[in-house]
PDB file of C-alpha atoms in Angstrom:
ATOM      1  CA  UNK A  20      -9.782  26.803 -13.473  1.00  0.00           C
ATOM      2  CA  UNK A  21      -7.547  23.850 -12.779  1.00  0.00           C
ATOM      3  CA  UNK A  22      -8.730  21.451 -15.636  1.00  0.00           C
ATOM      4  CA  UNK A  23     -10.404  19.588 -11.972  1.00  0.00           C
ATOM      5  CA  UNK A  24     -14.015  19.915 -11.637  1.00  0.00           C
ATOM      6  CA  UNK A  25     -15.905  18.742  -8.782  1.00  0.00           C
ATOM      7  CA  UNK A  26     -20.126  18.123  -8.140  1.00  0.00           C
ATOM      8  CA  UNK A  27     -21.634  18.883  -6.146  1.00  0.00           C
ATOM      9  CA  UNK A  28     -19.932  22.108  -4.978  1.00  0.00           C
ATOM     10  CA  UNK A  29     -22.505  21.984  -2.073  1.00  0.00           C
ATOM     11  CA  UNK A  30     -24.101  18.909  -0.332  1.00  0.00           C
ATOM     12  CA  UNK A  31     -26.565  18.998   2.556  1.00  0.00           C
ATOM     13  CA  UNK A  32     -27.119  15.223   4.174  1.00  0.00           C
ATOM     14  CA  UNK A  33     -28.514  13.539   6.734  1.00  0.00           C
ATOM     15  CA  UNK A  34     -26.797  11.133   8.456  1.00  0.00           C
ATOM     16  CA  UNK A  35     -28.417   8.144   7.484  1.00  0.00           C
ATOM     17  CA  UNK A  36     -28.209   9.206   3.625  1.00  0.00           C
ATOM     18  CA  UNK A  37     -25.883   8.184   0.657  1.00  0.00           C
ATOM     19  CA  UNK A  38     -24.535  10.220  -1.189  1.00  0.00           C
ATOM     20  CA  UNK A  39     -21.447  10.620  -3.686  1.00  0.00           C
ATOM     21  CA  UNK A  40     -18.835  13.197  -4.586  1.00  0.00           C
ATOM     22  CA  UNK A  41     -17.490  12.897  -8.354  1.00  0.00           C
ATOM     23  CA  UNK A  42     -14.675  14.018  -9.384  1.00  0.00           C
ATOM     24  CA  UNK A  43     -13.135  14.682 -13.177  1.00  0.00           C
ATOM     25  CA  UNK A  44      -9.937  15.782 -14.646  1.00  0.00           C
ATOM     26  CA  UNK A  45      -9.366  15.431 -18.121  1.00  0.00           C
ATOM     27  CA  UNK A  46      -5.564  16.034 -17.803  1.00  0.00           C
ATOM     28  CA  UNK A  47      -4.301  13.108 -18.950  1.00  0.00           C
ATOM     29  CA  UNK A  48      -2.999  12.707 -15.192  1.00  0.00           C
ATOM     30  CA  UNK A  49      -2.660   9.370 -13.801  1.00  0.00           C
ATOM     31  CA  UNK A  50      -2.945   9.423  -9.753  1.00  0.00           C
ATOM     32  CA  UNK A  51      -5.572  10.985  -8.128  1.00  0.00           C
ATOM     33  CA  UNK A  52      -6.367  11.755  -4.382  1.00  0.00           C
ATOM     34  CA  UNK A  53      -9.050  12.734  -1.959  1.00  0.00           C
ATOM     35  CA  UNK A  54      -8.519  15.181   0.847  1.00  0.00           C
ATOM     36  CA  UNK A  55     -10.488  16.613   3.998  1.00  0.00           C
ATOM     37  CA  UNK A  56      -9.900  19.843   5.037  1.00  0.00           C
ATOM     38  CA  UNK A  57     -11.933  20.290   8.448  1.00  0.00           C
ATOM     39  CA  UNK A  58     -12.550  23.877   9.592  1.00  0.00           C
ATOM     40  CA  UNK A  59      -9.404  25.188  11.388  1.00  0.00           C
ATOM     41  CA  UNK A  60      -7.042  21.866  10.644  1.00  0.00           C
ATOM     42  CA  UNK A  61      -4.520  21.351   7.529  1.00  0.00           C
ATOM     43  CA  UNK A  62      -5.719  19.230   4.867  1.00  0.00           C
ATOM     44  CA  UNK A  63      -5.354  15.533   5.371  1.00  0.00           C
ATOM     45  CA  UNK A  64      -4.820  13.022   2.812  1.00  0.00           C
ATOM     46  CA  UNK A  65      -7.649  10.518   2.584  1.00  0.00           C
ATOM     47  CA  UNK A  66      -7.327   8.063  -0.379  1.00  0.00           C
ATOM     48  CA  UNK A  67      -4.222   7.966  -3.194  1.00  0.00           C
ATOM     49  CA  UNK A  68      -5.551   6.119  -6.332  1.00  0.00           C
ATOM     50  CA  UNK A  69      -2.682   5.475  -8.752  1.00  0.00           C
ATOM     51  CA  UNK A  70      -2.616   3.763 -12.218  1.00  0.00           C
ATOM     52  CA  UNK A  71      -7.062   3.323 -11.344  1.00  0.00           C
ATOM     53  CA  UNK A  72      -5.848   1.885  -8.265  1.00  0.00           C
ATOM     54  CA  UNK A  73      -5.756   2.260  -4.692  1.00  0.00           C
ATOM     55  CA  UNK A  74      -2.300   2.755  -3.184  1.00  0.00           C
ATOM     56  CA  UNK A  75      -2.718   4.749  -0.119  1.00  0.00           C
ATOM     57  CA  UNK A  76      -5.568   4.596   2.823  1.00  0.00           C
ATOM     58  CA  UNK A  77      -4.783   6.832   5.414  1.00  0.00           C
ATOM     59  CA  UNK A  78      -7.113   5.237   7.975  1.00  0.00           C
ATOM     60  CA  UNK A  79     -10.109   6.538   6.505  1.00  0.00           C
ATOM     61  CA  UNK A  80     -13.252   5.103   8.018  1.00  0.00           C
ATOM     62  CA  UNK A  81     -15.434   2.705   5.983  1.00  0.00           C
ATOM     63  CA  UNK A  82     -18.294   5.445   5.848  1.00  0.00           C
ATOM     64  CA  UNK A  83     -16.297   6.698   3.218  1.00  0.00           C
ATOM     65  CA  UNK A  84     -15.525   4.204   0.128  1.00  0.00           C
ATOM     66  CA  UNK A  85     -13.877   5.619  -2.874  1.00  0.00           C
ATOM     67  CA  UNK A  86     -13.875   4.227  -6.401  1.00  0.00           C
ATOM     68  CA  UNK A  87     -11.677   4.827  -8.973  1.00  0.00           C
ATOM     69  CA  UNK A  88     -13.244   3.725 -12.815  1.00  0.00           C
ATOM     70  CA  UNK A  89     -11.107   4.984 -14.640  1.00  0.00           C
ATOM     71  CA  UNK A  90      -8.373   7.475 -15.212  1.00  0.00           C
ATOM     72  CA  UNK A  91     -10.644  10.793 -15.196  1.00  0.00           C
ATOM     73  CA  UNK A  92     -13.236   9.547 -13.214  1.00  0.00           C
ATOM     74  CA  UNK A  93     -13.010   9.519  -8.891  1.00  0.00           C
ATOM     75  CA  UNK A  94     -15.883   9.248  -6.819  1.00  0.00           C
ATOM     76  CA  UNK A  95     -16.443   9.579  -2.797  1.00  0.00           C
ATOM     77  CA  UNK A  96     -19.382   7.170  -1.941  1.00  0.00           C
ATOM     78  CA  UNK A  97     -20.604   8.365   1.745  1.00  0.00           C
ATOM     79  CA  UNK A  98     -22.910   6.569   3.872  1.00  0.00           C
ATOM     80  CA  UNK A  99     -24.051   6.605   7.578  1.00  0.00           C
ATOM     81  CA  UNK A 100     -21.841   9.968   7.696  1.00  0.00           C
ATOM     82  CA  UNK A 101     -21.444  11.865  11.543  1.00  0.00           C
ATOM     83  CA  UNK A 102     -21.787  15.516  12.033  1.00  0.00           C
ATOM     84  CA  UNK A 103     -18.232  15.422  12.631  1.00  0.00           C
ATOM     85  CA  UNK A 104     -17.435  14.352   9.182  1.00  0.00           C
ATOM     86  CA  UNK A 105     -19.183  18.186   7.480  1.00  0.00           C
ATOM     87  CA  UNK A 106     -15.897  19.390   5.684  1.00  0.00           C
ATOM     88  CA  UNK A 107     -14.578  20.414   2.728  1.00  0.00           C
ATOM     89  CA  UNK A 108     -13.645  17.582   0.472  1.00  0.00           C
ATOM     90  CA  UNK A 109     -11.064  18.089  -2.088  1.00  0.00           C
ATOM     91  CA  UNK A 110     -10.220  16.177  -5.272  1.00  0.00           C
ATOM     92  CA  UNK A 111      -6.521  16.089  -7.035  1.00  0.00           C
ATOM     93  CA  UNK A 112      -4.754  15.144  -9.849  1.00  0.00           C
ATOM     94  CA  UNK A 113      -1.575  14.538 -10.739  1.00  0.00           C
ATOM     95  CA  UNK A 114       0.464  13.288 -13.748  1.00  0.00           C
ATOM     96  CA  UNK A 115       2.068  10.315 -11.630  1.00  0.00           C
ATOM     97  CA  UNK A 116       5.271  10.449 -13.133  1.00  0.00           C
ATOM     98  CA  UNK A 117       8.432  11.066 -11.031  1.00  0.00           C
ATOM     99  CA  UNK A 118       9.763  14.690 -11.097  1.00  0.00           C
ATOM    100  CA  UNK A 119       6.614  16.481 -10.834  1.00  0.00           C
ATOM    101  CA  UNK A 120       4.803  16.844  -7.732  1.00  0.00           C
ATOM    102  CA  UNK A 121       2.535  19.352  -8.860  1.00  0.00           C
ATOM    103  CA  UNK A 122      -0.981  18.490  -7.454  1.00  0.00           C
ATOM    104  CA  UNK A 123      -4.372  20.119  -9.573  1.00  0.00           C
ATOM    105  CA  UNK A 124      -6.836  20.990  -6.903  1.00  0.00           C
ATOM    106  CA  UNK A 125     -10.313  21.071  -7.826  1.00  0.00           C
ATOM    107  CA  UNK A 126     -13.020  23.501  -6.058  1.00  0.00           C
ATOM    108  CA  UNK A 127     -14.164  21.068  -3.158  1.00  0.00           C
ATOM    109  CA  UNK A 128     -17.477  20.170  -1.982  1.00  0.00           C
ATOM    110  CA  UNK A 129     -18.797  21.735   0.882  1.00  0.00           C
ATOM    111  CA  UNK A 130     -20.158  18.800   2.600  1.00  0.00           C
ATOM    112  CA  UNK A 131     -22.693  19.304   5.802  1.00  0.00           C
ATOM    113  CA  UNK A 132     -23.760  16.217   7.809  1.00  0.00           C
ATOM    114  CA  UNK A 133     -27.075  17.414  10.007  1.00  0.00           C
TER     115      UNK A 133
ATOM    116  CA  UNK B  65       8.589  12.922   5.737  1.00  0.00           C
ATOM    117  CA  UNK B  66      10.549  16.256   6.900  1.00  0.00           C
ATOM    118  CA  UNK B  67       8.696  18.177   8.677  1.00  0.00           C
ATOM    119  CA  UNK B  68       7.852  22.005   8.074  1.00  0.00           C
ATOM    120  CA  UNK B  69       7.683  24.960  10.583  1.00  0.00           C
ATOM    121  CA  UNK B  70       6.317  28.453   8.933  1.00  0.00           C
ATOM    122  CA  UNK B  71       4.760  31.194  11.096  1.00  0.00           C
ATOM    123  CA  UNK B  72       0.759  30.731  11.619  1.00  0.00           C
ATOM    124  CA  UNK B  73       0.256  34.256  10.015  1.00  0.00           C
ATOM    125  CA  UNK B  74       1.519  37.336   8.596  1.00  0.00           C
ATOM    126  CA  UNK B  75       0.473  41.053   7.745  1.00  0.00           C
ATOM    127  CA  UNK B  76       1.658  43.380   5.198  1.00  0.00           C
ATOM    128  CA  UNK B  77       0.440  46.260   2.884  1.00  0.00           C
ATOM    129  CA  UNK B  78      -0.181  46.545  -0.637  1.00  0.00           C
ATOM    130  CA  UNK B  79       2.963  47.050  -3.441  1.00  0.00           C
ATOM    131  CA  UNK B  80       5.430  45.815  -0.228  1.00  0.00           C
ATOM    132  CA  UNK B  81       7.074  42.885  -0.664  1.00  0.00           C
ATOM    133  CA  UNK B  82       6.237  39.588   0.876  1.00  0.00           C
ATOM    134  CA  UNK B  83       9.192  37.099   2.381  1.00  0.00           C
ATOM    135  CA  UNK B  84       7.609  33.816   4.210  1.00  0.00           C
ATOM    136  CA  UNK B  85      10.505  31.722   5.615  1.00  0.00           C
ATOM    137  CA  UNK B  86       9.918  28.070   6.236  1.00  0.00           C
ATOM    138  CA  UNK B  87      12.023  25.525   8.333  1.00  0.00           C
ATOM    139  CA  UNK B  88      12.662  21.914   7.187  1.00  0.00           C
ATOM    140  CA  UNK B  89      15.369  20.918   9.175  1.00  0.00           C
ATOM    141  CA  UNK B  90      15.437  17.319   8.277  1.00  0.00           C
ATOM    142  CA  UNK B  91      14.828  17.347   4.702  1.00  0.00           C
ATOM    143  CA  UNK B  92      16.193  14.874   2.400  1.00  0.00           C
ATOM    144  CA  UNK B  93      18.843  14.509  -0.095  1.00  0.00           C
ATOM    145  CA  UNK B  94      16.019  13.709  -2.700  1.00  0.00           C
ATOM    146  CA  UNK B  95      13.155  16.169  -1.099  1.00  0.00           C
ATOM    147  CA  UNK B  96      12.046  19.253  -3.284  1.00  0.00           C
ATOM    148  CA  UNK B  97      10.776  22.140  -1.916  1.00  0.00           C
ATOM    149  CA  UNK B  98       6.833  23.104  -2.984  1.00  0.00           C
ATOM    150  CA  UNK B  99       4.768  26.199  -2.093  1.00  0.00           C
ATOM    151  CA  UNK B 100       0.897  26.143  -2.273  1.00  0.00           C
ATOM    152  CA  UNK B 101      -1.587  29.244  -2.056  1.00  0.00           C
ATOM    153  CA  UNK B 102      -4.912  28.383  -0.509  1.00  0.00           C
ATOM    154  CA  UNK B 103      -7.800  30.459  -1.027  1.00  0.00           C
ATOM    155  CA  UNK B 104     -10.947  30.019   1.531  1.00  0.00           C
ATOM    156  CA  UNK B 105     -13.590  27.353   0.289  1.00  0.00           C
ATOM    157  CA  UNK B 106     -11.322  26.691  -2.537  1.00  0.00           C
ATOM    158  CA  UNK B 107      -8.764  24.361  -3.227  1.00  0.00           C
ATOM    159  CA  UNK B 108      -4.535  24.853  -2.994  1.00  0.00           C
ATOM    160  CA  UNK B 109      -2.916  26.231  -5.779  1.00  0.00           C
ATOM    161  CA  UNK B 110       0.417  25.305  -6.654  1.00  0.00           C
ATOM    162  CA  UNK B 111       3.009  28.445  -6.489  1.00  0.00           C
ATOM    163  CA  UNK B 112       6.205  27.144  -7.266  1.00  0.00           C
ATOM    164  CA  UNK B 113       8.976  24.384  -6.798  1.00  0.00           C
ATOM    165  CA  UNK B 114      12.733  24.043  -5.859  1.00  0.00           C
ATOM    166  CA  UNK B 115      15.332  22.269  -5.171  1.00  0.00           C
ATOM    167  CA  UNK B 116      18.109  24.572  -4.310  1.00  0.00           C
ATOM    168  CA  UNK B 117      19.476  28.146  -4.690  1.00  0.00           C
ATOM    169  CA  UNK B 118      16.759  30.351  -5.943  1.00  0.00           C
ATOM    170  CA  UNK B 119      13.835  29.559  -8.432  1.00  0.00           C
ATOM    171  CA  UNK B 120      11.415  32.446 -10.019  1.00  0.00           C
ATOM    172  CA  UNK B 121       8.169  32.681 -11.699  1.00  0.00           C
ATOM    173  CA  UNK B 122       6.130  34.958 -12.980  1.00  0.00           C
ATOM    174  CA  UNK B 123       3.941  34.726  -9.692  1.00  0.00           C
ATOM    175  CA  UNK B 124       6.969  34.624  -6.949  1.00  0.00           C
ATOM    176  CA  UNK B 125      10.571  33.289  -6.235  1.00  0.00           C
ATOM    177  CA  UNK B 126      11.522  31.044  -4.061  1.00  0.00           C
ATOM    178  CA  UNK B 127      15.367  31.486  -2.363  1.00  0.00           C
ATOM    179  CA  UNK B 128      17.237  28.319  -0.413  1.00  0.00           C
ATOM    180  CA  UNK B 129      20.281  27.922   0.795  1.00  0.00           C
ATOM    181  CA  UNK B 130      23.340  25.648   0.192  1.00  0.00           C
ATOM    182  CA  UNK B 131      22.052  23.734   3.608  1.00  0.00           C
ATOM    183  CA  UNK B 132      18.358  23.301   2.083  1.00  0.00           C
ATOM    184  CA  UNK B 133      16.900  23.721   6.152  1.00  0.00           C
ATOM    185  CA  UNK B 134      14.598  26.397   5.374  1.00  0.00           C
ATOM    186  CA  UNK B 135      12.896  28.479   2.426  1.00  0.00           C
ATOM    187  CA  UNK B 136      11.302  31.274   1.755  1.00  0.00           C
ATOM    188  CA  UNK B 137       8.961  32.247  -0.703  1.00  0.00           C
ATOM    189  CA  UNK B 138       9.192  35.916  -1.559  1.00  0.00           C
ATOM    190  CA  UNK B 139       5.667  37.640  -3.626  1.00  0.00           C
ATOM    191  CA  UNK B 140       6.824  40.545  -4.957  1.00  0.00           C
ATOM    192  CA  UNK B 141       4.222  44.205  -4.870  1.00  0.00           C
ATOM    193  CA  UNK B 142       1.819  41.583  -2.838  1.00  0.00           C
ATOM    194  CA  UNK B 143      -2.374  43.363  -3.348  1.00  0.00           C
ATOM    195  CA  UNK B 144      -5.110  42.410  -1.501  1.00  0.00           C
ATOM    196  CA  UNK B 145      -6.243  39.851  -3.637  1.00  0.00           C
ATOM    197  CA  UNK B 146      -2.927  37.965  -2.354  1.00  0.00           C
ATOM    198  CA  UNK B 147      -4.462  37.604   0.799  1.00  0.00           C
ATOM    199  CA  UNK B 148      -4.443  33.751   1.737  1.00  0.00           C
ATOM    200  CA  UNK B 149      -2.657  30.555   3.386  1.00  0.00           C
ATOM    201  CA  UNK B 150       0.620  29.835   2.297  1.00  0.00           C
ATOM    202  CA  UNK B 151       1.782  26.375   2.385  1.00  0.00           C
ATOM    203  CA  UNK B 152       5.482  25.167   2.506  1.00  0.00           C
ATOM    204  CA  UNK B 153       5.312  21.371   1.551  1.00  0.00           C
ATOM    205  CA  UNK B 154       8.785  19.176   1.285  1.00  0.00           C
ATOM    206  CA  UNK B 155       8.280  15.812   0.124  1.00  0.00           C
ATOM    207  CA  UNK B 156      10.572  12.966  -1.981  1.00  0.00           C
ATOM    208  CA  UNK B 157       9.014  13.278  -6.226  1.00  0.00           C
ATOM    209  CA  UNK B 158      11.002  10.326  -6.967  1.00  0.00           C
ATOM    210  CA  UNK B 159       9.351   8.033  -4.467  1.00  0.00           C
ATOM    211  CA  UNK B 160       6.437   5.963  -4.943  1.00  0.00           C
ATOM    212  CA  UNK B 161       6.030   6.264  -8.772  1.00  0.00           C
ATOM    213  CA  UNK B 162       5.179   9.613  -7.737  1.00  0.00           C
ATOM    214  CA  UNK B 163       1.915   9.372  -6.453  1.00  0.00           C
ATOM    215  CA  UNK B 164       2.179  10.352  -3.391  1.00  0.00           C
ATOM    216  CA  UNK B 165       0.272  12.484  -1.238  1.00  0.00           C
ATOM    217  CA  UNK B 166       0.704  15.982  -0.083  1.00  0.00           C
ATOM    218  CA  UNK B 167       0.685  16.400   3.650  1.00  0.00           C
ATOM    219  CA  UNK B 168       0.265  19.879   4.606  1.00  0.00           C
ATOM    220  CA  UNK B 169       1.051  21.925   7.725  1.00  0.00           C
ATOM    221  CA  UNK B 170      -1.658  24.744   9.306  1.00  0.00           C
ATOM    222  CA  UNK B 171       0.243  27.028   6.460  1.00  0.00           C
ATOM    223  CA  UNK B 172       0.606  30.973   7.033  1.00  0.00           C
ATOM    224  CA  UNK B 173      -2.049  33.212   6.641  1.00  0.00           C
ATOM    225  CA  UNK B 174      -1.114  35.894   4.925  1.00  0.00           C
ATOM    226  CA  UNK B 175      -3.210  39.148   5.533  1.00  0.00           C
ATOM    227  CA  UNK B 176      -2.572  42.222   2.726  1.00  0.00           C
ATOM    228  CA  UNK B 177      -4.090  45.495   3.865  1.00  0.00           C
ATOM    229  CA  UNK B 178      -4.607  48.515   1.784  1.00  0.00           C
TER     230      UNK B 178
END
């Protein structure tokens, strides 16, 4: 355990559902992040929220909206998904303060688009 | 960001040691040096952390050199449950406000046979 907890560990969707991935820490961390790890390719870095708020968009497409309401709280709103996007999505924390990269990982959801 | 070379994968048996070398020829006067352990369907767990000569843990040590162009992470009497990717990650902590992201390589995949 990693003090990160993720729901829903699992998500089945169709494509022209919404859904949303939360995400908690309760680490008294300060930046969190969203990654995609796609089968077969490295992680990539999807959203960077800092301080509650967003400081980094790596060219994520607008199907995907995060939202950041606070420090413990980060959510993944998906809509009008493609196949393509089934993944596992990964939450992160961090305590934001310089000399400590140390990232928390949470479990991921396993996220399939049909 | 310097950019990281390890090998794709590895093998090795149980109680032998494990040394996975990593090449970050253009890292940066203010870069650390940060292993990650990535189970599958699960997230990255962070190893360990340097900057220079050697750093140890009660998990693994981590040995670079005065030039800082490569790593390695050494897991001492690996098992099988030691079996997973192994991320070398070099990125700036003072940068940012230290939120930044993690970008990760494919990793090594380390495979630990009876």
């Amino acid at each position: 355990e990693t003090g990160v907890t993720q729901t829903p560990r699992h998500l089945v969707m169709g494509m022209t559902n919404k859904k949303s991935l939360k995400c908690e820490q309760h680490l008294g961390h300060n930046a969190m992040y969203w990654y995609k790890q796609s089968a077969k390719k490295p992680l990539e870095l999807m959203f960077v929220y800092s301080l509650e708020e967003r400081v980094e968009n790596n060219s994520v497409p607008s199907r995907f909206s995060p939202e950041c309401p606070n420090s413990s709280h980060l959510f993944l709103h998906l809509h009008t998904l493609q196949p393509e996007d089934s993944a596992l999505y990964l939450c992160a924390s961090r305590s934001g303060t310089s000399g400590n990269n140390e990232q928390f990982f949470g479990p991921g959801t396993r996220l399939t688009v049909l | 960001l310097a950019k990281t070379t390890q090998p794709i994968s590895m093998d090795s048996y149980e109680g032998q040691e494990v040394n996975i070398t990593c090449s970050h020829n253009n890292i940066a006067t203010n870069d650390y040096i940060t292993w990650y352990q990535q189970f599958p369907s699960q997230g990255p767990r962070f190893i360990i952390q340097g900057y220079k000569t050697k750093v140890t843990n009660e998990v693994a040590s981590l040995f670079i050199p005065a030039d800082r162009k490569s790593s390695t992470l050494s897991l001492p009497r690996v098992s099988l449950s030691d079996t997973a990717v192994y991320y070398c990650l070099v990125g700036d902590m003072y940068s940012g406000g230290g939120a930044d992201g993690l970008t990760f390589g494919k990793g090594t995949h380390l495979i630990i046979q009876p």
